[in-house]
GROMACS .gro file of C-alpha atoms in nm:
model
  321
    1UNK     CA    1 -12.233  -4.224   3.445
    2UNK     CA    2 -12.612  -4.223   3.372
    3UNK     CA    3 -12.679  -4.377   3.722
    4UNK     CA    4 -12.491  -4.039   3.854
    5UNK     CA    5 -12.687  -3.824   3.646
    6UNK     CA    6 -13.012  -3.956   3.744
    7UNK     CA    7 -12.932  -3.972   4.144
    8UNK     CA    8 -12.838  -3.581   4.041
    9UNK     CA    9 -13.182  -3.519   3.858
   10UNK     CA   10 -13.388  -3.684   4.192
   11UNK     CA   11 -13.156  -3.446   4.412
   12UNK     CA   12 -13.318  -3.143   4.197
   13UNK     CA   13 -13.647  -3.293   4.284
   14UNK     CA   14 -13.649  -3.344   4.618
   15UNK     CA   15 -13.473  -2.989   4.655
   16UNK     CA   16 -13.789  -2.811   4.464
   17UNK     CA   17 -14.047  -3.042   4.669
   18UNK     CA   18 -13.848  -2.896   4.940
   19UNK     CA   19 -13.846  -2.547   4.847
   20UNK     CA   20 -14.200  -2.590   4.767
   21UNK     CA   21 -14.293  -2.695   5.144
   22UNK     CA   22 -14.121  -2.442   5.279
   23UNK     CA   23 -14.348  -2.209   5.098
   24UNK     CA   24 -14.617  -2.412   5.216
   25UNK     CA   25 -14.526  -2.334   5.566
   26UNK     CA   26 -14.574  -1.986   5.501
   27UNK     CA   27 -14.849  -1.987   5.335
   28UNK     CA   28 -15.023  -2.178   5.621
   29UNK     CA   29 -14.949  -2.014   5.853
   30UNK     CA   30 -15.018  -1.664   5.610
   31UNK     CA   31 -15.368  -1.792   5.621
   32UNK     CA   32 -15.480  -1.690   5.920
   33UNK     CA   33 -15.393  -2.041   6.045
   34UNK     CA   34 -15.698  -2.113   5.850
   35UNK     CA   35 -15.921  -2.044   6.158
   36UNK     CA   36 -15.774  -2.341   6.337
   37UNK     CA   37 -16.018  -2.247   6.168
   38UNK     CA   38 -16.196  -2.226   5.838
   39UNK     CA   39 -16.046  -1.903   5.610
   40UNK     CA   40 -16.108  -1.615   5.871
   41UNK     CA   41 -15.877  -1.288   5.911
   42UNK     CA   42 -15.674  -1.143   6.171
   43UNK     CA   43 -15.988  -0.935   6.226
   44UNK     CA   44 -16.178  -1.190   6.348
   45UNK     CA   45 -16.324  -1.204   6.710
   46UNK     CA   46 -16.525  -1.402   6.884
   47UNK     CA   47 -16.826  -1.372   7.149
   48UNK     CA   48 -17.033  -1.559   7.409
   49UNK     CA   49 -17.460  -1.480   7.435
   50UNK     CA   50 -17.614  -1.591   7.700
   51UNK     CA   51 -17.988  -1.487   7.645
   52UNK     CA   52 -18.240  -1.760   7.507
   53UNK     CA   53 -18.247  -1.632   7.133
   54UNK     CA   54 -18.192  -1.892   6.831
   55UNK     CA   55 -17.926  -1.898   6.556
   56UNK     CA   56 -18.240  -1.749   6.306
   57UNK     CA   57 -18.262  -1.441   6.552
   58UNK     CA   58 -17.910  -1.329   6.519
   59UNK     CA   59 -17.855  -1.396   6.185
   60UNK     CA   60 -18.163  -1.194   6.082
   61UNK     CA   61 -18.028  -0.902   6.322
   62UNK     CA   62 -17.708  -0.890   6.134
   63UNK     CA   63 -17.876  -0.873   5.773
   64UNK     CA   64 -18.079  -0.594   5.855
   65UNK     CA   65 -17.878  -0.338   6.033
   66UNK     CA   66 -17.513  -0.456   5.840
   67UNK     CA   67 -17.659  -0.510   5.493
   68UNK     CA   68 -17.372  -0.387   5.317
   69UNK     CA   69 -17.054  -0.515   5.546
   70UNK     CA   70 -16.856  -0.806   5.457
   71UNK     CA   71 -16.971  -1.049   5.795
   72UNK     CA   72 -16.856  -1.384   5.807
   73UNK     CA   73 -16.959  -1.593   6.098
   74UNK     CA   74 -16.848  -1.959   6.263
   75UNK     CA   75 -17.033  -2.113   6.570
   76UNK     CA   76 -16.852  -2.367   6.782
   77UNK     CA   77 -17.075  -2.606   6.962
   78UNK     CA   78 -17.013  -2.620   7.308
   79UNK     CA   79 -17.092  -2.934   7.349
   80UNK     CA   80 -17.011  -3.103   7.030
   81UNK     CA   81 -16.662  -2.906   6.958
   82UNK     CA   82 -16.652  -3.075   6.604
   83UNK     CA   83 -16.948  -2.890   6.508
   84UNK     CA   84 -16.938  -2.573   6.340
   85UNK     CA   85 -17.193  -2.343   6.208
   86UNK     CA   86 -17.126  -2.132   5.885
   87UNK     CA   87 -17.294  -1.874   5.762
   88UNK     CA   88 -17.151  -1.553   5.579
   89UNK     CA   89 -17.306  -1.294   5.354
   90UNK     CA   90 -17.031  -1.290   5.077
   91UNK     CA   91 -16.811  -1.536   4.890
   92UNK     CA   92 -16.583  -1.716   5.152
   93UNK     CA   93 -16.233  -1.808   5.137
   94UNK     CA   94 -16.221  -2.100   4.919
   95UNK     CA   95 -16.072  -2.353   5.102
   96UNK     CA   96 -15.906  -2.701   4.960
   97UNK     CA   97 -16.085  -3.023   4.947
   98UNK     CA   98 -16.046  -3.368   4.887
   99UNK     CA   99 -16.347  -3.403   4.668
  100UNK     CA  100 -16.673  -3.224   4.631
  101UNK     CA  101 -16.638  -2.813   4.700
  102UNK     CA  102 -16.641  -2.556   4.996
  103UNK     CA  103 -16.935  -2.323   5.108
  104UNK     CA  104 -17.027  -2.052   4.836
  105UNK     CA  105 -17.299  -1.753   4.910
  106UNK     CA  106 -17.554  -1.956   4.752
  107UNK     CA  107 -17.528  -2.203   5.009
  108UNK     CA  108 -17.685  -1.984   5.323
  109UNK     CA  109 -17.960  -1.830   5.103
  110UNK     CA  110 -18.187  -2.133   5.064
  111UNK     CA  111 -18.370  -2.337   5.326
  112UNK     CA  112 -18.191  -2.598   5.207
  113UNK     CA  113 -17.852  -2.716   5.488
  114UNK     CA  114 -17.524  -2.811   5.341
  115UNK     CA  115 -17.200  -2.967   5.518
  116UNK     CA  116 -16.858  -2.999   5.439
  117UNK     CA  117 -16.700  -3.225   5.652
  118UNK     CA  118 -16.309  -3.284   5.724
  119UNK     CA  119 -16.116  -3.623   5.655
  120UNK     CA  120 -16.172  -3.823   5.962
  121UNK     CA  121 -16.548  -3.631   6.061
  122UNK     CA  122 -16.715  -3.781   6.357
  123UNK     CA  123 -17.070  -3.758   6.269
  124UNK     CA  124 -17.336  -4.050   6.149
  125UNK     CA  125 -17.342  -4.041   5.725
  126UNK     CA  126 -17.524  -4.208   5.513
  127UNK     CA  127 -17.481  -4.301   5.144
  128UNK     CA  128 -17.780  -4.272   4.895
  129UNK     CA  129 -17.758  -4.333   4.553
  130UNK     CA  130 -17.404  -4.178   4.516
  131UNK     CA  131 -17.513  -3.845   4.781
  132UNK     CA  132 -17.404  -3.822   5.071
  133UNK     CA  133 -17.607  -3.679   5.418
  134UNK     CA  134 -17.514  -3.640   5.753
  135UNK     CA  135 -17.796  -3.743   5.993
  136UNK     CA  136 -17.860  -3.550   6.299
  137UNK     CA  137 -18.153  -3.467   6.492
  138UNK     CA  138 -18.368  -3.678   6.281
  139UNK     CA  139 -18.273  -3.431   5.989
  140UNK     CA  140 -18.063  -3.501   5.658
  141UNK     CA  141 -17.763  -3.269   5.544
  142UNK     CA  142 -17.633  -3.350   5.183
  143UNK     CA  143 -17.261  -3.372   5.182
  144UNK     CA  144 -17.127  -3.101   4.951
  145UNK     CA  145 -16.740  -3.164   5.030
  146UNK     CA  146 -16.430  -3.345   5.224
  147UNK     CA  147 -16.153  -3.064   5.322
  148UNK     CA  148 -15.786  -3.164   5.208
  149UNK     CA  149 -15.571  -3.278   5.507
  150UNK     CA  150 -15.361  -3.010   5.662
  151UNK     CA  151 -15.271  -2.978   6.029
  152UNK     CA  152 -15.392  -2.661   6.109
  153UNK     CA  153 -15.717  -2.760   6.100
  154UNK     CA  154 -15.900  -3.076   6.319
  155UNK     CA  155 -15.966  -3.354   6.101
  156UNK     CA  156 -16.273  -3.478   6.273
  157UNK     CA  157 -16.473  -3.182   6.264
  158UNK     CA  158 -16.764  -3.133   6.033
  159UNK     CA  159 -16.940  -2.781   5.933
  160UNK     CA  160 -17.240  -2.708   5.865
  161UNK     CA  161 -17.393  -2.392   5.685
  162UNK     CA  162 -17.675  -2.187   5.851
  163UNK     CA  163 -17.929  -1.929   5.752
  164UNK     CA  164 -18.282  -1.778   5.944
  165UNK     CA  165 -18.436  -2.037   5.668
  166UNK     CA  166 -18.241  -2.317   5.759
  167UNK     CA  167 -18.309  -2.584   6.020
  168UNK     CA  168 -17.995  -2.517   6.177
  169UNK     CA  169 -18.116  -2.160   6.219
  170UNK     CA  170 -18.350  -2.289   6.508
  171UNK     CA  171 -18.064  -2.395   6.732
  172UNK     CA  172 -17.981  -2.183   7.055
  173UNK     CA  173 -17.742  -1.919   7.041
  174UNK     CA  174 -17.619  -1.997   7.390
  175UNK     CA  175 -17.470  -2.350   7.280
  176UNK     CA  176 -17.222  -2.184   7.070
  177UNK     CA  177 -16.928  -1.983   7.092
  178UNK     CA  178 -17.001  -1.718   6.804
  179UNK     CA  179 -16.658  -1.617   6.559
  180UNK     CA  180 -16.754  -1.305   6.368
  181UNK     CA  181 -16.483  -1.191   6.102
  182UNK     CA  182 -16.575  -0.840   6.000
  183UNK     CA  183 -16.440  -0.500   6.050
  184UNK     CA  184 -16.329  -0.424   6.423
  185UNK     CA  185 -16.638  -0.158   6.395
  186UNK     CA  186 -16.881  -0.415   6.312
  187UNK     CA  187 -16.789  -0.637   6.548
  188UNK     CA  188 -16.784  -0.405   6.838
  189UNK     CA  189 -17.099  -0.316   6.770
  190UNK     CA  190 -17.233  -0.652   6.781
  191UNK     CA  191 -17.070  -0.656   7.106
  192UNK     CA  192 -17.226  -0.366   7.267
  193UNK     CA  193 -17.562  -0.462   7.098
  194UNK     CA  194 -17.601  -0.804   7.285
  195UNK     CA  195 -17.382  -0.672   7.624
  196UNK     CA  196 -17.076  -0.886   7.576
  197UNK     CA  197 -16.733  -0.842   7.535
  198UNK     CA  198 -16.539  -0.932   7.185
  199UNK     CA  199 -16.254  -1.134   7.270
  200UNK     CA  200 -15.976  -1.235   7.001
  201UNK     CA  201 -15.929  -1.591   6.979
  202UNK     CA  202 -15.614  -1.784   7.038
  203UNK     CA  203 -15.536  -1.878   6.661
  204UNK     CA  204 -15.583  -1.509   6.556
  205UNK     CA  205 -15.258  -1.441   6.863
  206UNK     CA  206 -15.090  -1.733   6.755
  207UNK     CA  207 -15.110  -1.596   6.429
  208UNK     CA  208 -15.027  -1.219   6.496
  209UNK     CA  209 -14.710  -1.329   6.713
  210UNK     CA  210 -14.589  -1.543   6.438
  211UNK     CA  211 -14.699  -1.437   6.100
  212UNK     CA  212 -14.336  -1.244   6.048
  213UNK     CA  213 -14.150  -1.571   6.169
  214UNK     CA  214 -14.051  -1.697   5.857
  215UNK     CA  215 -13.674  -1.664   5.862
  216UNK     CA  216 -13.623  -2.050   5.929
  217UNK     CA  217 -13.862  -2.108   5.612
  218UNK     CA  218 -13.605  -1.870   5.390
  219UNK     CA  219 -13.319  -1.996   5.487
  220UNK     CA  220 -13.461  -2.388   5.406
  221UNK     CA  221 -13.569  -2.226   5.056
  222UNK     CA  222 -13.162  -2.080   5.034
  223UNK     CA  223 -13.019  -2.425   5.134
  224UNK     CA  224 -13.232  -2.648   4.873
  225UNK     CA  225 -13.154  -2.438   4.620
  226UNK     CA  226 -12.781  -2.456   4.675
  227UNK     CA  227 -12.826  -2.831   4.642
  228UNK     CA  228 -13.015  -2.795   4.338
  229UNK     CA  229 -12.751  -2.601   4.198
  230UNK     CA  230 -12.481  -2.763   4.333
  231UNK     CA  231 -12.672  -3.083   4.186
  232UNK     CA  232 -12.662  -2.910   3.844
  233UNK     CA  233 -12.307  -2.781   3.826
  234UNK     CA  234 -12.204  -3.146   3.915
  235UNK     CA  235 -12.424  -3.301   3.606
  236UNK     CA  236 -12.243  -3.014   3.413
  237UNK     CA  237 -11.896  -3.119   3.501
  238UNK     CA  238 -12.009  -3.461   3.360
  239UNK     CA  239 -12.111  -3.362   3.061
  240UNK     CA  240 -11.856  -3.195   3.013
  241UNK     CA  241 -11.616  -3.449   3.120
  242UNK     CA  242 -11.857  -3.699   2.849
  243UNK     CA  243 -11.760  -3.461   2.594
  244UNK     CA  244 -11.418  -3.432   2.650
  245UNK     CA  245 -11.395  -3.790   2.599
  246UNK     CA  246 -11.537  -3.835   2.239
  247UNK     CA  247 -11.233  -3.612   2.165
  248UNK     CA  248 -11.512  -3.300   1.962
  249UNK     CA  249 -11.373  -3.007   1.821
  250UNK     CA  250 -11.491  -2.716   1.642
  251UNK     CA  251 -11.876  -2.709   1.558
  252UNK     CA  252 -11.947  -3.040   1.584
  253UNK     CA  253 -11.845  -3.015   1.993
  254UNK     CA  254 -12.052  -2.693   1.967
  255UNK     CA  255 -12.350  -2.887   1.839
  256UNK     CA  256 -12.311  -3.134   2.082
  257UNK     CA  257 -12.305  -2.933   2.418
  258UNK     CA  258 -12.636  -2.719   2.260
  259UNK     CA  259 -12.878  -3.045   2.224
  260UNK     CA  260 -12.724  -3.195   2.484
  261UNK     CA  261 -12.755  -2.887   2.739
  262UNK     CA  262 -13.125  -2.854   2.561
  263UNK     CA  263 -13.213  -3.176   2.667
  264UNK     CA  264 -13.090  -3.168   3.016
  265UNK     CA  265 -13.289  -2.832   3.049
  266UNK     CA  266 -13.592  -2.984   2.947
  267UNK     CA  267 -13.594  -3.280   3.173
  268UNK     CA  268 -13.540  -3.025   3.423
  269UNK     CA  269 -13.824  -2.831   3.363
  270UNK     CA  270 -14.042  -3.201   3.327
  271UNK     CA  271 -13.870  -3.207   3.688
  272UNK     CA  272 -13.995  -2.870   3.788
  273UNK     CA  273 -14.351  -2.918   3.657
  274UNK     CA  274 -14.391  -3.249   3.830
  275UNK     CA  275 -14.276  -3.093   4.171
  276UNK     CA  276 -14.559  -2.853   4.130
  277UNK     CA  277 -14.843  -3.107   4.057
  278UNK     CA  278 -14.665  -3.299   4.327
  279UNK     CA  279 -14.655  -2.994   4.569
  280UNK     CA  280 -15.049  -2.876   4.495
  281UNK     CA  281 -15.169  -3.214   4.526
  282UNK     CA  282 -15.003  -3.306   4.887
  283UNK     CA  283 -14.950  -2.967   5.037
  284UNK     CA  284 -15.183  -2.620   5.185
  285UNK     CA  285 -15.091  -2.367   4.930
  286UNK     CA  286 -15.349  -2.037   4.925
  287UNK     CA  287 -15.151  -1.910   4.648
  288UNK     CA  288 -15.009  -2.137   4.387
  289UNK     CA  289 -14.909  -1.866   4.133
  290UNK     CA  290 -14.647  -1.767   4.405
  291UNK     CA  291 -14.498  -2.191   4.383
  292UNK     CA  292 -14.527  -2.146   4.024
  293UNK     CA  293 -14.319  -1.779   4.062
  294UNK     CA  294 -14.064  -1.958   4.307
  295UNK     CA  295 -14.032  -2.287   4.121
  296UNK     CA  296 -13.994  -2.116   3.758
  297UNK     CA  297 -13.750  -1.876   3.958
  298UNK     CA  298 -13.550  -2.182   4.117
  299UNK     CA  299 -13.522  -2.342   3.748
  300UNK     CA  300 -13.396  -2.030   3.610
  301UNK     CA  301 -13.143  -2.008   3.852
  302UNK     CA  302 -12.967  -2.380   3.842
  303UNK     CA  303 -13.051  -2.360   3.465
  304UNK     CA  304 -12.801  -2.046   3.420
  305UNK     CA  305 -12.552  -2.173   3.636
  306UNK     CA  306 -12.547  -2.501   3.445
  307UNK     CA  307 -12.470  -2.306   3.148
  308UNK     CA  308 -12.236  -2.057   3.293
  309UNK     CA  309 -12.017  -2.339   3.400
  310UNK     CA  310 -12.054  -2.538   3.016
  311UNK     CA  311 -11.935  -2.178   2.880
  312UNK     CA  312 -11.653  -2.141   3.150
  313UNK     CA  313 -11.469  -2.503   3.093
  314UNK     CA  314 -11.521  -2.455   2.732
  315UNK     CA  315 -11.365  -2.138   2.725
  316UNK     CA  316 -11.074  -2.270   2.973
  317UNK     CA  317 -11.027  -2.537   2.758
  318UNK     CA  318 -10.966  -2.345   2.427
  319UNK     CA  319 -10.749  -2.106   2.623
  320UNK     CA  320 -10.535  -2.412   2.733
  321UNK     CA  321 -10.506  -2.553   2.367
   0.00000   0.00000   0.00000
């Protein structure tokens, strides 16, 4: 009977880690596909300039005639397309890593470069007394972070941040596709500014089409939380059925069915919390409050019905005596 029980509890589990992906899902794809890239919006469009200007040029055009607008900008190397350029003059989207941190605002106001590079990065590092650098050009990055696996982003691409003081602010403009995520007036004035034509990149459509396609998510979420519950009336039945076979009556059956239905609820909320911890440590979630809302919500659920159905075959059973 206790092997039952416990196959039932790992059913609950799985169901939650299940219902916890399929938020996941969501939430990935909620995030802008995370800028096949790096934490941009659906505003975000992207030019090509041509003319011989550097990185330093552009960036100081943008802080002096849109000091107060939210810009956030990634350049794709041309030639090395797991290079990126980031440089933004606000807090940026805090994105998961593996160790170490993500870009803050302090990072493009010194002279100082920074990277972050993802899991499987294909660019020469060296280790230095416990710091990391990336060596290119002859010049040293320190290592400031490793992203998290998740598919929508390339795993062997590395970023690194940029400012009119920083070395990588020297590099030309025409190596590198140019992402600007701003308001659409910003960026079509950047456009008209430099003669080119704002284009919206192919994550952004991806995105746009799909963003509202989350009806085969829901209706995983629906089906592992039948299981779940059907996994929890089944563990009530036997407990019931346990019960019914020490031959209880009265207040001491009473007492019995309260700790024991007390217990069961708090392994199932040890089962809950470890499906969270479980879910935040393997899976893309921009929100966790919301798995913590739908987990607590799932538990609820199963947890009700499992006492619903204690109350119901007690009840049929003193109506039969």
């Amino acid at each position: 009977m206790k092997f039952k029980k416990i196959i039932l509890v790992i059913i609950i589990f799985l169901s939650f880690l299940g219902i916890g992906s399929m938020l996941s899902n969501v939430q990935s794809r909620e995030a802008d596909q995370l800028l096949e890239a790096y934490g941009l919006s659906n505003n975000t469009r992207y030019i090509e300039i041509e003319n011989k200007q550097n990185v330093r040029s552009f960036l100081l055009f943008l802080q002096k005639k849109y000091p107060r607008n939210k810009i956030q900008v990634h350049m794709t190397c041309k030639s090395k397309k797991n290079q990126t350029l980031v440089w933004s003059n606000h807090d940026v989207l805090n994105l998961p890593t593996e160790s170490g941190r993500y870009f803050t605002k302090d990072d493009f106001k010194g002279r100082v470069s920074f990277a972050v590079l993802g899991l499987n990065a294909k660019v020469p590092t060296y280790k230095v007394q416990g710091n990391e650098y990336v060596y290119l050009n002859k010049k040293y990055y320190t290592v400031v972070g490793t992203l998290k696996h998740y598919r929508q982003m390339k795993q062997d691409s590395y970023y690194l941040s940029t400012s009119p003081k920083q070395p990588t602010g020297k590099l030309k403009l025409r190596d590198y596709q140019i992402i600007i995520d701003s308001s659409n007036k910003v960026i079509r004035q950047i456009a008209k500014h430099y003669g080119v034509k704002a284009k919206i990149p192919l994550f952004v459509k991806n995105h746009q089409i799909h963003q509202f396609s989350i009806i085969r998510e829901i209706t995983f979420i629906i089906i592992f939380l039948l299981i779940a519950s059907f996994s929890n009336l089944v563990l009530a039945f036997i407990d019931w059925k346990t019960v019914k076979s020490t031959h209880l009556k009265g207040n001491l059956l009473r007492n019995w069915l309260i700790n024991h239905g007390i217990r069961i609820l708090l392994i199932e909320v040890l089962v809950t919390i470890s499906a969270y911890f479980f879910l935040i440590w393997r899976t893309f979630l921009s929100k966790p409050q919301h798995l913590i809302w739908l987990l607590t919500g799932c538990w609820i659920i199963i947890s009700v019905l499992y006492s619903l159905c204690i109350l119901h075959l007690s009840r049929k059973d003193q109506n039969n005596a």
